[in-house]
Tab-separated table of C-alpha atoms in Angstrom:
chain	number	residue	atom	x	y	z
A	1	MET	CA	-62.519	129.231	-112.300
A	2	LEU	CA	-65.540	127.020	-112.980
A	3	THR	CA	-67.452	127.333	-116.242
A	4	SER	CA	-70.689	125.525	-117.020
A	5	PRO	CA	-73.875	126.333	-118.966
A	6	ALA	CA	-75.755	125.735	-115.721
A	7	LEU	CA	-73.591	128.142	-113.686
A	8	GLY	CA	-72.043	130.616	-116.095
A	9	THR	CA	-68.462	131.433	-115.148
A	10	ILE	CA	-67.639	131.319	-111.445
A	11	LEU	CA	-64.314	132.479	-109.987
A	12	LEU	CA	-63.167	130.642	-106.856
A	13	ASP	CA	-61.146	133.197	-104.865
A	14	CYS	CA	-59.123	136.057	-106.333
A	15	GLY	CA	-55.884	136.323	-104.383
A	16	MET	CA	-52.515	137.969	-104.756
A	17	HIS	CA	-49.109	136.317	-104.740
A	18	GLN	CA	-46.982	136.674	-101.619
A	19	GLY	CA	-43.455	138.058	-101.541
A	20	GLY	CA	-41.608	140.915	-103.192
A	21	SER	CA	-42.578	144.575	-103.386
A	22	TRP	CA	-46.285	145.177	-102.780
A	23	GLU	CA	-46.405	147.836	-105.475
A	24	ARG	CA	-44.481	145.793	-108.071
A	25	ARG	CA	-46.440	142.648	-107.260
A	26	THR	CA	-49.775	144.406	-107.649
A	27	GLN	CA	-48.791	146.246	-110.830
A	28	GLN	CA	-47.523	143.035	-112.427
A	29	GLU	CA	-50.491	140.851	-111.512
A	30	ALA	CA	-52.444	140.193	-114.689
A	31	PHE	CA	-55.627	138.183	-115.037
A	32	LEU	CA	-55.504	135.315	-117.517
A	33	PHE	CA	-59.157	135.961	-118.296
A	34	ASN	CA	-61.471	138.866	-119.010
A	35	PRO	CA	-62.966	140.147	-115.719
A	36	LEU	CA	-66.097	141.069	-117.664
A	37	SER	CA	-66.636	137.364	-118.383
A	38	ILE	CA	-67.029	136.475	-114.672
A	39	ASP	CA	-70.615	136.069	-113.489
A	40	ALA	CA	-69.869	135.637	-109.763
A	41	VAL	CA	-67.028	135.174	-107.287
A	42	VAL	CA	-67.213	132.586	-104.507
A	43	LEU	CA	-64.731	133.542	-101.801
A	44	SER	CA	-63.434	130.940	-99.340
A	45	HIS	CA	-61.974	133.385	-96.794
A	46	ALA	CA	-60.462	136.809	-96.236
A	47	HIS	CA	-56.705	136.174	-96.325
A	48	LEU	CA	-55.125	138.313	-99.033
A	49	ASP	CA	-53.687	135.341	-100.936
A	50	HIS	CA	-57.338	134.464	-101.565
A	51	SER	CA	-59.002	137.903	-101.694
A	52	GLY	CA	-56.354	140.540	-102.390
A	53	MET	CA	-57.013	141.017	-106.120
A	54	LEU	CA	-60.774	141.458	-105.794
A	55	PRO	CA	-60.505	145.288	-105.991
A	56	LYS	CA	-58.429	144.975	-109.166
A	57	LEU	CA	-61.046	142.604	-110.595
A	58	VAL	CA	-63.709	145.223	-109.858
A	59	HIS	CA	-61.522	148.016	-111.255
A	60	GLU	CA	-61.282	146.074	-114.523
A	61	GLY	CA	-65.026	145.711	-114.884
A	62	PHE	CA	-66.382	142.908	-112.696
A	63	THR	CA	-69.762	143.975	-111.276
A	64	GLY	CA	-71.237	140.643	-110.154
A	65	PRO	CA	-71.877	139.249	-106.677
A	66	ILE	CA	-69.090	138.124	-104.338
A	67	TYR	CA	-70.417	135.350	-102.104
A	68	CYS	CA	-68.737	134.692	-98.769
A	69	ALA	CA	-69.482	133.547	-95.221
A	70	ASP	CA	-70.812	136.158	-92.790
A	71	ALA	CA	-67.660	136.745	-90.749
A	72	THR	CA	-65.508	136.911	-93.891
A	73	ALA	CA	-67.173	140.161	-94.936
A	74	ASP	CA	-66.289	141.758	-91.575
A	75	LEU	CA	-62.624	140.782	-91.976
A	76	LEU	CA	-62.527	141.676	-95.664
A	77	GLN	CA	-63.355	145.297	-94.952
A	78	ILE	CA	-60.379	145.628	-92.606
A	79	MET	CA	-57.925	143.739	-94.792
A	80	LEU	CA	-58.720	145.294	-98.156
A	81	LEU	CA	-58.731	148.847	-96.804
A	82	ASP	CA	-55.401	148.197	-95.116
A	83	SER	CA	-53.881	146.636	-98.237
A	84	VAL	CA	-54.979	149.447	-100.552
A	85	GLY	CA	-53.373	151.946	-98.185
A	86	ILE	CA	-50.067	150.039	-98.309
A	87	TYR	CA	-50.281	149.610	-102.071
A	88	LEU	CA	-51.020	153.272	-102.816
A	89	GLY	CA	-48.274	154.377	-100.419
A	90	ASP	CA	-45.763	152.112	-102.182
A	91	LEU	CA	-46.980	153.354	-105.561
A	92	GLU	CA	-46.549	156.963	-104.486
A	93	ARG	CA	-42.937	156.289	-103.456
A	94	GLU	CA	-42.269	154.477	-106.734
A	95	ASN	CA	-43.697	157.385	-108.726
A	96	ARG	CA	-41.499	159.886	-106.850
A	97	GLN	CA	-38.451	157.848	-107.894
A	98	ARG	CA	-39.709	157.604	-111.482
A	99	ALA	CA	-40.332	161.361	-111.608
A	100	ARG	CA	-36.766	162.067	-110.455
A	101	LYS	CA	-35.479	159.822	-113.261
A	102	GLY	CA	-37.747	161.402	-115.878
A	103	LYS	CA	-39.816	158.236	-116.304
A	104	SER	CA	-43.564	158.149	-116.867
A	105	LEU	CA	-45.700	157.710	-113.768
A	106	LEU	CA	-47.643	154.529	-113.051
A	107	GLU	CA	-51.410	154.551	-112.767
A	108	PRO	CA	-52.905	152.606	-109.847
A	109	SER	CA	-54.239	149.142	-110.635
A	110	TYR	CA	-57.070	149.868	-108.204
A	111	THR	CA	-58.085	152.525	-105.692
A	112	GLU	CA	-59.899	152.852	-102.383
A	113	GLU	CA	-63.096	153.462	-104.355
A	114	ASP	CA	-62.654	150.012	-105.922
A	115	VAL	CA	-62.307	148.504	-102.438
A	116	HIS	CA	-65.589	150.082	-101.345
A	117	ALA	CA	-67.245	148.834	-104.544
A	118	THR	CA	-65.885	145.352	-103.829
A	119	LEU	CA	-67.337	145.383	-100.327
A	120	SER	CA	-70.699	146.558	-101.639
A	121	GLN	CA	-70.790	143.545	-103.988
A	122	CYS	CA	-70.363	141.045	-101.137
A	123	ILE	CA	-73.333	138.831	-100.304
A	124	THR	CA	-72.950	136.906	-97.053
A	125	LYS	CA	-74.250	133.430	-96.256
A	126	ASN	CA	-74.321	131.165	-93.207
A	127	TYR	CA	-72.505	127.855	-92.949
A	128	GLY	CA	-74.603	124.874	-94.001
A	129	GLU	CA	-77.273	126.851	-95.859
A	130	ALA	CA	-77.459	126.104	-99.578
A	131	PHE	CA	-78.084	129.129	-101.787
A	132	ASN	CA	-78.760	129.420	-105.496
A	133	LEU	CA	-76.176	130.687	-107.931
A	134	THR	CA	-78.518	129.940	-110.805
A	135	GLU	CA	-81.699	127.937	-111.250
A	136	ASP	CA	-79.632	124.771	-111.798
A	137	GLY	CA	-76.682	125.454	-109.497
A	138	HIS	CA	-76.258	126.107	-105.811
A	139	VAL	CA	-73.471	126.615	-103.265
A	140	THR	CA	-73.068	125.598	-99.629
A	141	PHE	CA	-70.376	126.930	-97.296
A	142	HIS	CA	-68.971	124.588	-94.633
A	143	ASP	CA	-66.658	125.563	-91.775
A	144	ALA	CA	-63.023	125.115	-92.868
A	145	GLY	CA	-61.644	125.797	-89.375
A	146	HIS	CA	-58.797	127.947	-90.757
A	147	ILE	CA	-59.694	131.489	-89.674
A	148	LEU	CA	-62.908	133.225	-88.707
A	149	GLY	CA	-65.345	132.873	-91.608
A	150	SER	CA	-63.198	130.443	-93.600
A	151	ALA	CA	-65.229	128.075	-95.751
A	152	ILE	CA	-65.069	124.831	-97.660
A	153	VAL	CA	-67.047	125.533	-100.830
A	154	GLU	CA	-69.473	122.915	-102.184
A	155	ILE	CA	-70.944	123.665	-105.624
A	156	THR	CA	-73.610	121.411	-107.089
A	157	PHE	CA	-75.118	121.852	-110.550
A	158	SER	CA	-76.842	119.976	-113.359
A	159	GLU	CA	-75.247	119.461	-116.744
A	160	ARG	CA	-76.562	117.214	-119.534
A	161	ASN	CA	-79.103	115.710	-117.147
A	162	LYS	CA	-76.358	114.748	-114.703
A	163	ARG	CA	-75.891	116.160	-111.214
A	164	LYS	CA	-72.288	117.150	-110.500
A	165	THR	CA	-70.560	118.333	-107.346
A	166	LEU	CA	-67.296	120.212	-106.978
A	167	VAL	CA	-65.741	120.742	-103.554
A	168	PHE	CA	-63.089	123.407	-103.049
A	169	SER	CA	-61.330	123.055	-99.700
A	170	GLY	CA	-60.188	126.658	-99.442
A	171	ASP	CA	-57.583	126.576	-96.679
A	172	LEU	CA	-58.206	123.768	-94.184
A	173	GLY	CA	-57.549	124.502	-90.532
A	174	ASN	CA	-55.226	122.897	-88.035
A	175	LYS	CA	-57.342	120.651	-85.790
A	176	SER	CA	-55.310	121.696	-82.741
A	177	ALA	CA	-56.238	125.387	-83.197
A	178	VAL	CA	-57.991	126.281	-79.956
A	179	LEU	CA	-60.182	129.084	-81.348
A	180	MET	CA	-61.379	127.258	-84.446
A	181	ASN	CA	-63.710	124.335	-84.981
A	182	ASP	CA	-62.333	121.295	-86.830
A	183	PRO	CA	-62.819	121.424	-90.614
A	184	ALA	CA	-66.177	120.037	-91.711
A	185	ILE	CA	-66.140	116.548	-93.205
A	186	LEU	CA	-67.701	116.030	-96.631
A	187	THR	CA	-68.137	112.626	-98.258
A	188	GLN	CA	-69.589	113.191	-101.745
A	189	ALA	CA	-68.054	114.965	-104.729
A	190	ASP	CA	-67.106	114.423	-108.354
A	191	VAL	CA	-64.088	116.732	-108.144
A	192	VAL	CA	-62.195	117.950	-105.070
A	193	LEU	CA	-59.841	120.913	-105.268
A	194	MET	CA	-57.706	120.581	-102.135
A	195	GLU	CA	-55.030	122.893	-100.803
A	196	GLY	CA	-51.594	121.482	-100.029
A	197	THR	CA	-49.748	124.269	-98.224
A	198	TYR	CA	-48.269	121.837	-95.699
A	199	GLY	CA	-48.458	118.782	-97.922
A	200	ASP	CA	-44.823	117.937	-97.204
A	201	ARG	CA	-44.786	118.050	-93.400
A	202	ASN	CA	-46.711	117.861	-90.142
A	203	HIS	CA	-46.895	120.317	-87.280
A	204	ARG	CA	-45.542	119.827	-83.789
A	205	SER	CA	-48.190	119.124	-81.185
A	206	ILE	CA	-49.596	122.203	-79.503
A	207	GLU	CA	-48.377	120.916	-76.140
A	208	ASP	CA	-44.788	120.668	-77.391
A	209	THR	CA	-45.130	124.053	-79.082
A	210	VAL	CA	-46.245	125.783	-75.881
A	211	GLU	CA	-43.359	124.181	-73.986
A	212	GLN	CA	-40.973	125.411	-76.692
A	213	LEU	CA	-42.419	128.916	-76.311
A	214	ILE	CA	-41.869	128.784	-72.548
A	215	THR	CA	-38.239	127.764	-73.110
A	216	ILE	CA	-37.748	130.635	-75.578
A	217	LEU	CA	-39.192	133.082	-73.034
A	218	GLU	CA	-36.845	131.790	-70.339
A	219	ASP	CA	-33.749	131.864	-72.574
A	220	THR	CA	-34.478	135.346	-73.917
A	221	GLN	CA	-35.101	136.649	-70.415
A	222	LYS	CA	-31.724	135.295	-69.275
A	223	ARG	CA	-30.062	137.127	-72.169
A	224	GLY	CA	-31.859	140.349	-71.225
A	225	GLY	CA	-33.559	140.602	-74.593
A	226	ASN	CA	-36.901	141.158	-76.288
A	227	ILE	CA	-39.019	138.935	-78.507
A	228	MET	CA	-40.346	139.937	-81.916
A	229	ILE	CA	-43.148	137.922	-83.521
A	230	PRO	CA	-44.144	138.711	-87.116
A	231	ALA	CA	-47.907	138.496	-86.695
A	232	PHE	CA	-50.480	137.415	-89.241
A	233	ALA	CA	-53.306	139.799	-88.356
A	234	VAL	CA	-56.042	137.235	-88.928
A	235	GLY	CA	-55.988	133.967	-87.020
A	236	ARG	CA	-52.397	133.702	-85.810
A	237	THR	CA	-52.450	136.842	-83.674
A	238	GLN	CA	-55.622	135.726	-81.929
A	239	GLU	CA	-54.246	132.231	-81.233
A	240	LEU	CA	-51.034	133.724	-79.846
A	241	LEU	CA	-52.940	136.104	-77.592
A	242	PHE	CA	-54.937	133.173	-76.259
A	243	TYR	CA	-51.871	131.100	-75.403
A	244	LEU	CA	-49.997	134.088	-73.993
A	245	GLY	CA	-53.044	134.683	-71.808
A	246	GLN	CA	-52.815	131.102	-70.608
A	247	LEU	CA	-49.153	131.603	-69.728
A	248	HIS	CA	-50.092	134.725	-67.787
A	249	HIS	CA	-52.655	132.753	-65.762
A	250	ARG	CA	-49.918	130.198	-65.030
A	251	GLY	CA	-47.689	132.984	-63.707
A	252	LEU	CA	-45.188	132.694	-66.561
A	253	LEU	CA	-45.458	136.224	-67.979
A	254	GLU	CA	-44.687	138.202	-64.834
A	255	ASN	CA	-41.527	139.733	-66.328
A	256	TRP	CA	-42.980	140.360	-69.771
A	257	GLN	CA	-44.979	143.132	-71.399
A	258	VAL	CA	-47.070	141.946	-74.367
A	259	ILE	CA	-47.416	144.558	-77.118
A	260	LEU	CA	-49.748	144.212	-80.076
A	261	ASP	CA	-48.252	146.673	-82.557
A	262	SER	CA	-50.640	146.256	-85.453
A	263	PRO	CA	-53.709	148.452	-85.921
A	264	MET	CA	-55.134	145.898	-88.339
A	265	ALA	CA	-54.612	142.981	-85.940
A	266	ILE	CA	-56.277	145.014	-83.181
A	267	GLU	CA	-59.322	145.638	-85.362
A	268	VAL	CA	-59.412	141.995	-86.457
A	269	THR	CA	-59.260	140.838	-82.826
A	270	LYS	CA	-62.266	143.050	-82.095
A	271	VAL	CA	-64.087	141.182	-84.886
A	272	TYR	CA	-63.084	137.863	-83.304
A	273	ASP	CA	-64.504	139.121	-80.012
A	274	ARG	CA	-67.816	139.979	-81.714
A	275	TRP	CA	-68.000	136.456	-83.165
A	276	PHE	CA	-66.695	134.739	-80.025
A	277	ASP	CA	-69.804	132.590	-79.625
A	278	SER	CA	-69.152	130.963	-83.020
A	279	LEU	CA	-65.638	129.881	-82.060
A	280	ASP	CA	-64.698	126.530	-80.530
A	281	ASN	CA	-66.083	127.406	-77.114
A	282	ASP	CA	-65.918	123.888	-75.628
A	283	GLU	CA	-62.160	123.777	-76.131
A	284	ILE	CA	-61.778	127.390	-74.979
A	285	GLU	CA	-63.670	126.677	-71.752
A	286	GLN	CA	-61.583	123.562	-71.095
A	287	ALA	CA	-58.348	125.453	-71.638
A	288	THR	CA	-59.190	128.679	-69.797
A	289	PRO	CA	-62.665	129.065	-68.243
A	290	SER	CA	-64.709	132.248	-68.629
A	291	VAL	CA	-62.754	133.798	-71.496
A	292	HIS	CA	-65.101	136.029	-73.474
A	293	SER	CA	-62.658	138.505	-74.991
A	294	LEU	CA	-59.068	138.325	-76.172
A	295	LEU	CA	-58.502	142.042	-75.521
A	296	LYS	CA	-60.227	142.685	-72.193
A	297	ASP	CA	-58.409	141.598	-69.016
A	298	PHE	CA	-57.170	138.279	-70.456
A	299	ILE	CA	-53.617	139.631	-70.555
A	300	PRO	CA	-53.542	142.524	-68.058
A	301	ARG	CA	-50.226	143.860	-69.371
A	302	LEU	CA	-51.333	143.842	-73.012
A	303	PHE	CA	-50.566	147.173	-74.689
A	304	LEU	CA	-52.419	147.997	-77.894
A	305	SER	CA	-50.104	150.097	-80.071
A	306	VAL	CA	-52.224	152.020	-82.551
A	307	THR	CA	-50.429	155.216	-83.534
A	308	PRO	CA	-46.975	155.576	-85.131
A	309	GLU	CA	-45.930	157.345	-81.921
A	310	ASN	CA	-46.992	154.282	-79.901
A	311	SER	CA	-44.912	152.090	-82.178
A	312	MET	CA	-41.809	154.280	-82.022
A	313	ALA	CA	-42.013	154.406	-78.222
A	314	ILE	CA	-41.482	150.616	-78.148
A	315	ASN	CA	-37.896	151.263	-79.256
A	316	LYS	CA	-37.156	152.613	-75.767
A	317	ILE	CA	-37.942	149.273	-74.093
A	318	LYS	CA	-34.605	147.656	-73.281
A	319	GLN	CA	-35.839	144.171	-72.352
A	320	GLY	CA	-38.897	142.106	-71.458
A	321	ALA	CA	-41.117	143.027	-74.422
A	322	ILE	CA	-43.036	140.507	-76.537
A	323	ILE	CA	-43.799	142.488	-79.692
A	324	LEU	CA	-46.429	141.142	-82.087
A	325	ALA	CA	-46.362	143.244	-85.261
A	326	GLY	CA	-47.382	142.882	-88.882
A	327	SER	CA	-46.767	141.592	-91.374
A	328	GLY	CA	-46.653	137.852	-90.866
A	329	MET	CA	-44.143	137.225	-93.676
A	330	CYS	CA	-42.273	140.490	-92.995
A	331	THR	CA	-43.171	141.860	-96.438
A	332	GLY	CA	-44.217	145.197	-94.914
A	333	GLY	CA	-45.747	146.671	-91.797
A	334	ARG	CA	-44.225	147.640	-88.474
A	335	ILE	CA	-42.245	144.439	-87.878
A	336	ARG	CA	-39.560	145.642	-90.278
A	337	HIS	CA	-39.065	148.783	-88.190
A	338	HIS	CA	-38.617	146.632	-85.092
A	339	PHE	CA	-36.089	144.496	-86.980
A	340	LYS	CA	-34.089	147.657	-87.712
A	341	GLN	CA	-33.889	148.354	-83.988
A	342	ARG	CA	-33.188	144.831	-82.729
A	343	ILE	CA	-32.292	142.175	-85.317
A	344	TRP	CA	-28.557	142.887	-84.999
A	345	ASP	CA	-28.600	142.297	-81.205
A	346	SER	CA	-27.971	138.678	-80.130
A	347	ARG	CA	-29.936	139.148	-76.917
A	348	ASN	CA	-33.177	139.310	-78.892
A	349	THR	CA	-35.309	136.565	-80.422
A	350	ILE	CA	-37.508	136.439	-83.522
A	351	ILE	CA	-40.272	133.830	-83.474
A	352	PHE	CA	-41.965	132.696	-86.682
A	353	CYS	CA	-45.351	131.055	-86.163
A	354	GLY	CA	-46.541	130.386	-89.676
A	355	PHE	CA	-45.790	129.638	-93.304
A	356	GLN	CA	-43.190	131.878	-94.972
A	357	ALA	CA	-43.580	132.065	-98.740
A	358	LYS	CA	-40.596	132.002	-101.076
A	359	GLY	CA	-39.278	135.469	-101.821
A	360	THR	CA	-40.366	136.981	-98.501
A	361	LEU	CA	-38.063	138.434	-95.867
A	362	GLY	CA	-39.511	135.950	-93.397
A	363	ARG	CA	-38.447	133.037	-95.597
A	364	LEU	CA	-34.915	134.431	-95.900
A	365	LEU	CA	-34.617	134.619	-92.117
A	366	VAL	CA	-36.045	131.136	-91.561
A	367	ASP	CA	-33.582	129.811	-94.155
A	368	GLY	CA	-30.688	131.271	-92.161
A	369	LYS	CA	-29.757	134.438	-94.065
A	370	SER	CA	-26.986	136.203	-92.114
A	371	MET	CA	-27.375	139.650	-93.729
A	372	ILE	CA	-30.621	141.253	-94.832
A	373	LYS	CA	-31.710	144.533	-96.354
A	374	ILE	CA	-34.453	146.641	-94.778
A	375	PHE	CA	-35.364	149.960	-96.409
A	376	ASN	CA	-32.171	149.747	-98.505
A	377	ASP	CA	-29.889	149.409	-95.454
A	378	SER	CA	-28.015	146.207	-94.577
A	379	TYR	CA	-28.327	144.548	-91.170
A	380	ALA	CA	-26.513	141.609	-89.620
A	381	VAL	CA	-28.863	138.938	-88.322
A	382	LYS	CA	-27.671	138.282	-84.786
A	383	ALA	CA	-31.037	137.738	-83.074
A	384	GLN	CA	-32.007	134.129	-82.366
A	385	ILE	CA	-34.411	132.774	-85.013
A	386	GLU	CA	-37.048	130.329	-83.775
A	387	THR	CA	-39.955	128.589	-85.510
A	388	LEU	CA	-43.059	127.419	-83.660
A	389	GLY	CA	-44.816	124.890	-85.889
A	390	GLY	CA	-47.827	124.077	-83.732
A	391	PHE	CA	-49.477	127.488	-84.092
A	392	SER	CA	-50.015	127.109	-87.830
A	393	ALA	CA	-53.546	127.829	-88.992
A	394	HIS	CA	-53.188	125.243	-91.787
A	395	ALA	CA	-53.803	121.521	-91.667
A	396	GLY	CA	-50.594	119.494	-91.734
A	397	GLN	CA	-49.914	116.609	-94.081
A	398	LEU	CA	-51.640	113.928	-91.972
A	399	GLU	CA	-54.719	116.105	-91.529
A	400	LEU	CA	-54.937	116.815	-95.255
A	401	ILE	CA	-54.758	113.095	-96.017
A	402	GLU	CA	-57.340	112.328	-93.336
A	403	TRP	CA	-59.742	114.992	-94.631
A	404	VAL	CA	-59.676	113.934	-98.276
A	405	SER	CA	-59.916	110.238	-97.315
A	406	ASN	CA	-63.467	110.819	-96.074
A	407	PHE	CA	-64.823	111.119	-99.617
A	408	GLN	CA	-66.710	107.941	-100.456
A	409	SER	CA	-67.532	108.738	-104.087
A	410	ASN	CA	-63.999	108.227	-105.493
A	411	PRO	CA	-63.736	111.837	-106.706
A	412	ARG	CA	-61.079	113.262	-108.947
A	413	ILE	CA	-58.537	114.950	-106.635
A	414	ILE	CA	-56.820	118.131	-107.818
A	415	LEU	CA	-54.087	119.545	-105.559
A	416	VAL	CA	-53.791	123.338	-105.516
A	417	HIS	CA	-52.385	126.195	-103.415
A	418	GLY	CA	-48.937	125.137	-102.260
A	419	ASP	CA	-45.287	125.143	-103.263
A	420	PRO	CA	-44.585	122.555	-105.995
A	421	GLU	CA	-42.455	120.464	-103.613
A	422	ALA	CA	-45.259	120.345	-101.048
A	423	LEU	CA	-47.857	119.331	-103.638
A	424	ASP	CA	-45.595	116.662	-105.129
A	425	CYS	CA	-44.942	115.198	-101.687
A	426	LEU	CA	-48.636	115.198	-100.781
A	427	SER	CA	-49.570	113.559	-104.075
A	428	GLN	CA	-47.066	110.767	-103.498
A	429	LYS	CA	-48.212	110.265	-99.889
A	430	LEU	CA	-51.860	110.015	-100.955
A	431	TRP	CA	-50.953	107.249	-103.387
A	432	ASP	CA	-48.514	105.386	-101.137
A	433	GLU	CA	-50.667	105.424	-98.012
A	434	LYS	CA	-54.243	105.548	-99.307
A	435	GLY	CA	-54.085	104.496	-102.945
A	436	ILE	CA	-55.644	107.849	-103.866
A	437	GLU	CA	-54.654	109.269	-107.230
A	438	SER	CA	-54.283	113.030	-107.485
A	439	GLU	CA	-53.347	115.630	-110.077
A	440	ILE	CA	-51.314	118.831	-109.874
A	441	PRO	CA	-52.415	121.298	-112.552
A	442	ILE	CA	-50.187	123.888	-114.201
A	443	LEU	CA	-51.015	127.551	-114.662
A	444	ASP	CA	-53.916	128.173	-117.063
A	445	GLN	CA	-54.682	124.462	-117.399
A	446	SER	CA	-58.314	123.505	-118.086
A	447	ILE	CA	-59.839	120.432	-116.469
A	448	ALA	CA	-63.051	118.916	-117.795
A	449	PHE	CA	-65.356	116.728	-115.716
């Protein structure tokens, strides 16, 4: 949150925590401020850990503008409508249990009407075009290269006859991501709020990652198994489809059926197709010429599983299926149903392609949990667990250090958005390697500049 007489009170993103029950998480989220005090929201991108609490903010009285990049609004509609459906379904199940126990029922923290109100409050802007928040303050979005529509936020305003600039990185993209442009470079700021999701490690090269994927395909095929990939609907799914399409054109998918079992990911991929011209087309053309759609003919044996009946039919496939299903951290969605059918079978493989937050089922599996609970039943984890680091949509440690090192104005660096261990490691690396001091704020801390 940024407060200034020149700007009013501006909220930078409004996301939900990851992990745990969707219903309990949403019910327990509480704002540390009065939503009525917010004059505007500036949204960096559509991922739910940055946008998921916007409907609750609106439900509690926020009526101001929500500024975002053009493509973000397209994705936001899909993601918020999907999330409210999951939330209300979880809440309904919780209330049935409470009713049986004679407990009072819970009221929803927000509804579908709040989602539609949220979307109606969105005002979209292009990259690189400054727009006024107030007479003395303006905002410019720059391409963050993370997902479609992701933005680095630059806010400039006057206070006490002094011009000040705050830069909020949002989530910075992985420079090896084939569909995304590299994050924009900025050089001037008084304060930089930078994410540190991967502040403690770097990603494998994309070349090594693709070779690892090929090896996993070969090994799983020899075992007569299937592959399950918990799919982040925005960004990761589209990158995976691209590289699977490349493998098809190399003749390496002849014995595999690719299944996209996520209605939301299907709709998001359609949005990516509509914005294809804004993606990193030079790199796309170099990698695979004349690709203009991720859904049409790029992977001939791609099956789009939309209905519950489609999804249940996948259970009949004995081997040779690559199943991409939500959610990416296994906190909900159809991937958990596929785990029920296959996680106990050592012929199968689960591939994780992105960050798994603490408290999520995905994190438990990556950490080597041998028994898990799904829908209150216990399952032995016998499937092979693999992690592909190169497909991450986030900048790794070296890229974060490189990005922030471009600032020439010696700004104050504030590290945000990452596990404490990752932020601590990044802070130390910045000092040891670049002599850059940085701060890690605590919850509800105020920073004056």
